[in-house]
Short mmCIF file of C-alpha atoms in Angstrom, two decimals:
data_model
loop_
_atom_site.label_atom_id
_atom_site.label_comp_id
_atom_site.label_asym_id
_atom_site.label_seq_id
_atom_site.Cartn_x
_atom_site.Cartn_y
_atom_site.Cartn_z
CA MET A 13 125.44 101.10 77.72
CA VAL A 14 126.52 98.62 80.39
CA ARG A 15 126.85 94.88 79.92
CA GLY A 16 126.59 92.04 82.43
CA GLY A 17 126.38 88.24 82.53
CA LYS A 18 122.94 87.70 84.07
CA SER A 19 119.40 87.95 82.79
CA TYR A 20 117.94 91.40 83.31
CA VAL A 21 114.51 90.48 81.98
CA SER A 22 113.37 87.52 84.09
CA ALA A 23 110.96 89.79 86.02
CA PRO A 24 109.61 93.35 85.75
CA PRO A 25 111.95 96.04 87.13
CA ALA A 26 110.85 98.87 89.44
CA PHE A 27 111.70 102.57 89.60
CA SER A 28 112.71 104.29 92.82
CA ALA A 29 110.35 106.91 94.26
CA ASP A 30 112.41 109.70 92.68
CA ALA A 31 112.73 107.80 89.36
CA LYS A 32 116.51 108.24 89.50
CA ARG A 33 117.20 104.53 90.00
CA LEU A 34 115.93 101.34 88.39
CA LEU A 35 115.85 98.14 90.46
CA VAL A 36 116.37 95.06 88.28
CA CYS A 37 116.03 91.38 89.26
CA THR A 38 119.33 89.76 88.22
CA GLY A 39 119.55 86.15 89.29
CA THR A 40 119.71 85.88 93.08
CA ALA A 41 120.27 89.63 93.52
CA VAL A 42 118.66 92.95 92.67
CA SER A 43 120.93 95.27 90.71
CA ILE A 44 120.33 99.01 91.05
CA PHE A 45 121.06 101.22 88.04
CA SER A 46 121.11 104.96 87.54
CA THR A 47 118.42 106.01 85.05
CA SER A 48 120.51 109.01 83.99
CA THR A 49 123.74 107.11 83.20
CA GLY A 50 122.57 103.50 82.76
CA LEU A 51 125.37 102.39 85.10
CA GLN A 52 125.00 100.02 88.06
CA ILE A 53 125.45 101.80 91.38
CA SER A 54 124.72 99.06 93.95
CA SER A 55 122.99 95.73 94.52
CA LEU A 56 120.86 93.87 97.06
CA GLU A 57 122.29 90.46 97.89
CA GLY A 58 120.91 87.85 100.27
CA HIS A 59 118.46 85.63 98.39
CA ASN A 60 119.53 82.06 97.63
CA GLY A 61 117.28 81.62 94.59
CA LEU A 62 116.06 83.65 91.64
CA VAL A 63 114.48 86.95 92.63
CA THR A 64 111.04 87.07 91.03
CA SER A 65 109.56 90.34 92.35
CA VAL A 66 110.83 93.74 93.43
CA ILE A 67 108.37 96.34 94.75
CA VAL A 68 109.45 99.85 95.73
CA VAL A 69 107.60 101.50 98.61
CA PRO A 70 106.36 104.93 97.45
CA GLY A 71 106.63 107.99 99.63
CA ASN A 72 109.19 110.66 100.45
CA LYS A 73 111.79 110.80 97.69
CA ALA A 74 114.50 110.77 100.36
CA LEU A 75 113.39 107.31 101.53
CA SER A 76 114.41 104.17 99.66
CA PHE A 77 112.65 101.00 100.78
CA CYS A 78 111.60 97.95 98.78
CA TRP A 79 110.25 94.43 99.13
CA THR A 80 111.66 91.48 97.19
CA ALA A 81 110.48 87.89 96.77
CA SER A 82 112.28 84.80 95.51
CA VAL A 83 111.92 81.13 94.64
CA ASP A 84 114.01 80.52 97.78
CA GLY A 85 110.72 81.01 99.65
CA THR A 86 111.63 84.28 101.35
CA ILE A 87 110.31 87.84 101.26
CA ARG A 88 112.81 90.54 102.19
CA TYR A 89 112.47 94.21 103.11
CA TRP A 90 115.38 96.48 102.25
CA ASP A 91 116.68 100.00 102.66
CA PHE A 92 118.27 100.08 99.22
CA ALA A 93 119.96 103.44 99.75
CA VAL A 94 122.44 101.88 102.21
CA PRO A 95 121.87 99.04 101.12
CA GLU A 96 120.71 97.10 104.19
CA LEU A 97 118.37 94.18 104.87
CA MET A 98 115.67 95.26 107.33
CA LYS A 99 113.46 92.16 107.55
CA ALA A 100 113.22 88.61 106.19
CA ILE A 101 110.13 86.38 106.05
CA ASP A 102 110.36 82.67 105.19
CA ILE A 103 107.10 81.13 103.94
CA LYS A 104 108.88 77.92 102.86
CA MET A 105 107.25 77.89 99.42
CA PRO A 106 108.86 79.11 96.17
CA ILE A 107 107.44 82.55 95.29
CA PHE A 108 106.96 83.37 91.60
CA SER A 109 105.07 86.66 91.88
CA MET A 110 104.06 89.13 94.60
CA VAL A 111 101.85 92.22 94.86
CA ILE A 112 101.20 94.49 97.84
CA PRO A 113 97.99 96.54 97.48
CA SER A 114 99.22 99.33 99.76
CA ILE A 115 102.10 99.98 97.34
CA MET A 116 99.53 101.05 94.75
CA PHE A 117 97.46 103.12 97.18
CA GLN A 118 97.55 106.87 96.70
CA PRO A 119 97.29 108.80 100.01
CA GLY A 120 94.21 110.92 100.53
CA LYS A 121 91.81 108.68 98.58
CA GLY A 122 90.37 106.69 101.46
CA ALA A 123 91.50 103.69 103.46
CA ARG A 124 92.35 100.35 101.93
CA GLU A 125 93.42 97.12 103.55
CA ASP A 126 97.10 98.05 103.61
CA ASP A 127 96.79 101.73 104.45
CA SER A 128 99.53 103.01 106.76
CA ASN A 129 96.84 103.46 109.43
CA ALA A 130 95.91 99.79 109.27
CA ALA A 131 97.26 97.36 111.85
CA HIS A 132 98.62 94.87 109.33
CA VAL A 133 100.17 94.91 105.87
CA PHE A 134 99.25 92.10 103.48
CA ALA A 135 100.82 90.77 100.30
CA TYR A 136 99.32 88.39 97.76
CA LEU A 137 101.68 85.73 96.44
CA SER A 138 101.82 83.27 93.58
CA VAL A 139 103.62 80.25 94.99
CA GLU A 140 104.42 76.66 94.12
CA ASN A 141 102.99 73.94 96.32
CA THR A 142 105.96 71.59 96.51
CA GLN A 143 103.99 69.08 98.61
CA VAL A 144 101.91 67.91 95.63
CA GLN A 145 102.83 64.36 94.64
CA GLN A 146 104.44 64.06 91.21
CA ASN A 147 102.27 61.06 90.28
CA THR A 148 99.03 62.95 90.97
CA PRO A 149 96.93 63.24 87.77
CA LYS A 150 97.00 66.88 86.61
CA PRO A 151 98.50 68.20 89.87
CA LEU A 152 97.66 71.77 90.89
CA ARG A 153 101.06 73.11 91.87
CA GLY A 154 100.28 76.82 91.66
CA GLN A 155 98.55 78.67 94.49
CA ILE A 156 97.54 82.25 95.25
CA ARG A 157 98.22 82.89 98.94
CA LYS A 158 97.80 85.83 101.27
CA CYS A 159 100.72 86.78 103.52
CA ASN A 160 100.63 88.95 106.62
CA LEU A 161 103.88 90.88 106.26
CA THR A 162 103.45 92.44 109.70
CA GLU A 163 103.27 89.06 111.44
CA SER A 164 105.67 87.37 108.98
CA ARG A 165 103.38 84.46 108.13
CA LEU A 166 100.80 83.21 105.65
CA ALA A 167 97.17 84.14 106.36
CA GLY A 168 94.52 81.54 105.59
CA GLY A 169 94.51 78.94 102.84
CA ALA A 170 94.86 79.11 99.08
CA LEU A 171 92.68 81.67 97.27
CA SER A 172 93.09 79.74 94.02
CA GLU A 173 94.91 76.72 92.62
CA THR A 174 96.35 76.36 89.11
CA ARG A 175 98.47 73.84 87.21
CA LYS A 176 101.53 76.05 87.67
CA PRO A 177 102.31 79.36 89.40
CA GLU A 178 100.99 82.33 87.41
CA ALA A 179 102.11 85.97 87.44
CA ILE A 180 99.89 88.33 89.45
CA THR A 181 98.83 91.68 87.97
CA ILE A 182 97.57 94.44 90.28
CA SER A 183 95.48 97.45 89.31
CA PRO A 184 96.97 100.96 89.58
CA SER A 185 94.38 101.71 92.28
CA GLY A 186 95.43 98.69 94.34
CA LYS A 187 91.78 97.59 94.51
CA PHE A 188 92.00 94.60 92.18
CA PHE A 189 94.49 91.91 91.25
CA GLY A 190 94.25 89.06 88.80
CA ILE A 191 95.93 86.11 87.13
CA ARG A 192 95.50 84.33 83.82
CA ASN A 193 94.68 80.64 83.96
CA LYS A 194 94.63 79.21 80.45
CA ARG A 195 91.36 80.50 78.92
CA LYS A 196 90.22 82.23 82.10
CA LEU A 197 90.96 85.43 83.98
CA HIS A 198 90.55 85.27 87.75
CA ILE A 199 90.09 88.72 89.29
CA TRP A 200 89.93 89.50 93.00
CA ARG A 201 88.78 92.67 94.75
CA VAL A 202 90.92 93.56 97.76
CA PRO A 203 88.73 94.10 100.86
CA ALA A 204 88.38 97.79 101.77
CA ILE A 205 89.22 97.00 105.39
CA ASP A 206 91.08 93.75 105.65
CA SER A 207 92.00 91.42 108.46
CA LYS A 208 93.50 87.99 108.84
CA LEU A 209 90.03 86.47 108.33
CA MET A 210 88.81 88.60 105.42
CA ILE A 211 88.69 86.89 102.02
CA ALA A 212 88.94 88.79 98.74
CA LYS A 213 85.92 88.33 96.43
CA LYS A 214 86.64 86.77 93.02
CA ILE A 215 85.14 86.74 89.53
CA THR A 216 86.16 84.73 86.46
CA LEU A 217 86.05 85.90 82.83
CA HIS A 218 86.21 83.39 79.97
CA HIS A 219 87.68 83.24 76.46
CA THR A 220 88.16 80.69 73.68
CA ARG A 221 91.97 80.94 73.64
CA ASN A 222 94.69 80.96 76.26
CA PHE A 223 95.63 84.30 77.78
CA ASN A 224 99.19 85.66 78.00
CA VAL A 225 98.82 88.92 79.91
CA LEU A 226 96.27 91.28 81.49
CA ALA A 227 96.07 94.93 82.53
CA PHE A 228 93.71 97.07 84.61
CA HIS A 229 92.48 100.58 83.77
CA PRO A 230 93.75 103.17 86.30
CA THR A 231 90.36 104.66 87.23
CA GLN A 232 87.52 102.63 85.68
CA ALA A 233 86.25 99.07 86.00
CA ILE A 234 87.91 98.01 82.75
CA VAL A 235 90.27 95.09 82.29
CA ALA A 236 92.14 94.13 79.11
CA ALA A 237 93.81 90.82 78.27
CA GLY A 238 96.00 89.62 75.41
CA ASP A 239 95.79 86.07 74.11
CA THR A 240 98.11 83.67 72.30
CA SER A 241 96.71 84.56 68.86
CA GLY A 242 97.47 88.29 69.15
CA ARG A 243 93.97 89.42 70.06
CA ILE A 244 93.13 91.92 72.80
CA LEU A 245 89.89 91.53 74.76
CA ILE A 246 88.52 94.46 76.76
CA TRP A 247 85.82 94.03 79.39
CA THR A 248 84.02 97.12 80.69
CA GLY A 249 82.05 97.24 83.93
CA PHE A 250 83.58 94.02 85.25
CA GLY A 251 82.52 92.80 88.69
CA LYS A 252 79.40 94.95 89.16
CA ARG A 253 77.27 92.08 90.47
CA THR A 254 79.99 90.62 92.66
CA PHE A 255 82.04 93.59 93.82
CA SER A 256 79.49 96.42 94.04
CA ASP A 257 79.62 98.10 97.44
CA GLY A 258 79.18 101.78 96.64
CA ASP A 259 82.63 102.21 95.11
CA LYS A 260 82.54 104.72 92.26
CA LEU A 261 84.44 102.24 90.06
CA MET A 262 81.48 99.89 90.36
CA LYS A 263 78.66 102.40 89.88
CA GLY A 264 76.25 101.91 87.00
CA ARG A 265 73.22 99.77 86.28
CA SER A 266 73.60 96.02 86.43
CA MET A 267 73.45 94.36 83.03
CA ASN A 268 71.66 91.07 83.55
CA ASN A 269 70.00 90.95 80.14
CA GLU A 270 72.18 88.80 77.89
CA GLU A 271 71.35 90.91 74.82
CA GLU A 272 72.57 94.06 76.56
CA ARG A 273 75.93 92.54 77.51
CA ASP A 274 77.57 92.83 74.11
CA GLY A 275 80.33 90.28 73.61
CA VAL A 276 80.23 88.89 77.16
CA ARG A 277 80.37 85.09 77.39
CA GLY A 278 77.84 83.15 79.44
CA ASP A 279 77.25 84.52 82.91
CA ASP A 280 80.54 86.44 83.12
CA ASP A 281 80.25 89.47 85.40
CA ALA A 282 80.83 92.34 82.96
CA ASP A 283 78.76 94.89 81.05
CA ALA A 284 80.39 94.43 77.65
CA SER A 285 83.39 92.92 75.90
CA SER A 286 85.14 93.97 72.69
CA THR A 287 88.03 92.52 70.68
CA TRP A 288 90.92 94.26 68.90
CA HIS A 289 93.42 92.51 66.65
CA TRP A 290 96.66 93.62 65.02
CA HIS A 291 99.44 91.42 66.41
CA ALA A 292 100.37 88.32 64.43
CA ALA A 293 101.39 86.29 67.48
CA GLY A 294 100.83 86.18 71.23
CA ILE A 295 100.80 89.44 73.17
CA SER A 296 103.35 89.81 75.97
CA VAL A 297 103.00 93.51 76.89
CA LEU A 298 99.73 95.21 77.81
CA SER A 299 99.45 98.44 79.78
CA PHE A 300 97.08 101.40 80.07
CA SER A 301 98.42 104.94 79.95
CA SER A 302 98.40 106.79 83.27
CA ASP A 303 95.35 108.83 82.21
CA GLY A 304 93.53 105.73 80.95
CA ALA A 305 92.94 107.16 77.48
CA TYR A 306 95.25 104.73 75.68
CA LEU A 307 96.25 101.08 75.80
CA TYR A 308 99.78 99.95 74.87
CA SER A 309 100.31 96.46 73.45
CA GLY A 310 103.41 94.65 72.24
CA GLY A 311 104.88 91.27 71.45
CA ILE A 312 107.24 89.42 69.15
CA GLU A 313 107.15 92.16 66.49
CA GLY A 314 109.12 94.52 68.75
CA VAL A 315 106.61 97.31 68.10
CA LEU A 316 104.43 99.06 70.67
CA VAL A 317 100.92 99.67 69.41
CA VAL A 318 99.02 102.59 70.96
CA TRP A 319 95.25 102.06 70.95
CA GLN A 320 92.82 104.90 71.62
CA LEU A 321 90.44 103.37 74.12
CA ASP A 322 87.32 105.27 73.06
CA THR A 323 87.61 104.62 69.32
CA GLY A 324 89.88 101.59 68.91
CA LYS A 325 92.07 103.57 66.52
CA LYS A 326 95.75 102.68 66.65
CA LYS A 327 99.15 104.11 65.89
CA PHE A 328 102.62 102.59 66.05
CA LEU A 329 105.60 103.78 68.03
CA PRO A 330 109.17 103.41 66.68
CA ARG A 331 110.33 99.79 66.48
CA ILE A 332 112.36 98.75 69.53
CA GLY A 333 114.06 95.96 67.58
CA SER A 334 113.44 92.95 69.84
CA PRO A 335 110.41 91.08 71.19
CA LEU A 336 108.90 93.01 74.11
CA LEU A 337 108.40 91.59 77.60
CA TYR A 338 107.50 94.35 80.10
CA LEU A 339 106.52 98.01 80.04
CA THR A 340 107.15 99.65 83.43
CA ASP A 341 105.86 103.05 84.51
CA SER A 342 107.79 105.39 86.80
CA PRO A 343 106.74 108.06 89.33
CA ASP A 344 108.10 110.56 86.81
CA PRO A 345 105.52 110.64 83.98
CA SER A 346 108.27 111.56 81.50
CA LEU A 347 110.09 108.23 82.03
CA SER A 348 109.29 104.55 81.62
CA SER A 349 111.21 101.40 80.77
CA ILE A 350 110.75 98.58 78.29
CA SER A 351 112.30 95.13 78.87
CA CYS A 352 113.15 93.12 75.76
CA ALA A 353 113.87 89.49 74.95
CA ASP A 354 117.45 90.32 73.88
CA ASN A 355 118.27 90.95 77.58
CA GLN A 356 118.09 94.72 77.31
CA ILE A 357 116.14 97.29 79.30
CA HIS A 358 115.60 100.63 77.59
CA ILE A 359 114.83 103.80 79.53
CA LEU A 360 112.23 105.67 77.49
CA LYS A 361 111.29 109.32 77.27
CA MET A 362 107.51 109.61 77.35
CA PRO A 363 105.25 109.94 75.50
CA SER A 364 107.50 109.77 72.41
CA MET A 365 109.05 106.46 73.56
CA GLU A 366 112.49 107.73 72.56
CA ILE A 367 115.27 105.56 74.02
CA VAL A 368 117.47 107.73 76.26
CA LYS A 369 119.54 105.00 77.98
CA SER A 370 119.97 101.24 77.69
CA ILE A 371 120.99 98.59 80.21
CA SER A 372 122.23 95.53 78.36
CA GLY A 373 123.08 92.04 79.54
CA ILE A 374 124.81 89.31 77.55
CA LYS A 375 122.61 88.30 74.64
CA ALA A 376 121.54 84.74 73.91
CA ALA A 377 122.97 82.79 71.00
CA PRO A 378 121.39 83.58 67.61
CA ALA A 379 117.95 82.06 67.20
CA THR A 380 114.82 82.64 65.23
CA PRO A 381 112.80 85.53 66.67
CA ARG A 382 109.93 83.25 67.65
CA ARG A 383 112.23 80.76 69.38
CA LEU A 384 114.13 83.52 71.18
CA TRP A 385 110.92 85.12 72.36
CA ARG A 386 109.60 81.82 73.70
CA SER A 387 112.86 80.97 75.46
CA LEU A 388 112.98 84.27 77.31
CA SER A 389 109.25 84.85 77.81
CA PRO A 390 108.93 85.54 81.56
CA THR A 391 106.38 82.91 82.53
CA PRO A 392 106.70 81.71 86.13
CA ALA A 393 107.20 78.14 84.94
CA LYS A 394 110.57 79.20 83.49
CA LEU A 395 111.81 80.47 86.85
CA ARG A 396 112.67 77.15 88.42
CA ARG A 397 115.31 76.84 91.06
#
């Protein structure tokens, strides 16, 4: 176990392509740890503000490239094997979350907007509009923006505006991304062939309580979201009316009859919605298994619940011992990591969830579990400069 003085759980970590290293956002740097020893082996330094996103570029295991984003308003491209900064982009707006659809794309499954054969690579960013006047009633400071990484500049205007910057979640296929906005989920479909002028289509799903987190199924048009009361909502067949373009994820008859759309609110674009409930408080971790058969959920209890998607039956994995913040998959299906509110990251052996190594930062002063969880919960609003 290694200890350090910075927060290791302010943002989700990322595994290297060979799963032998874990890249962790630690203040203004990215610390790189060995997954076999738990020891730090190098770091990426150059940002002047908190690093909020790290994304490893998949590919040959011998190659080690990643993108990082920060509240200093810059996006940086690194060779983290050296380590060496390869490129820097300044968008002059604090960045709280970033996704790059091509990073999720699996070669051989057809072209997407950020395919290596495409002329341009695009990222989608959650940023803070610092130009909004403080005295504006209910100012919308959060924006979702599209960035042309090839040309090093923003592309077009805001895709969405929110009261504050929200974390972006991308689907394993790279075809969808979404954010939570109080009692709404906004979900975009990434254009199959994108350009500087193409705009991603969007749908909105509604609920009666505020959302904390969302997750996309790896192969089907299914999205799950956890709310502040501990409930999990699962929508199947989302986006058929809006997104349908022959994609196999969208195939199936359109459900326009209200009686047929079980559990779906109003005119929301989904076939059906169901609700599961076990957690006593808000859910902070939600993730589908790589085969899509199970859904993992976690929160303040420090326990991962494994739900069987077809039946809703659940089982409980061994207690981690601290409120859970992030569950991160790796290219090696036998490894994953869990980030906890006590400033620890555990390397887990899958599927048993046995802890094989731990990376531990300095822990916060004693507090009630609920207060500790709230103080360290990784909402973008906490990541101020």
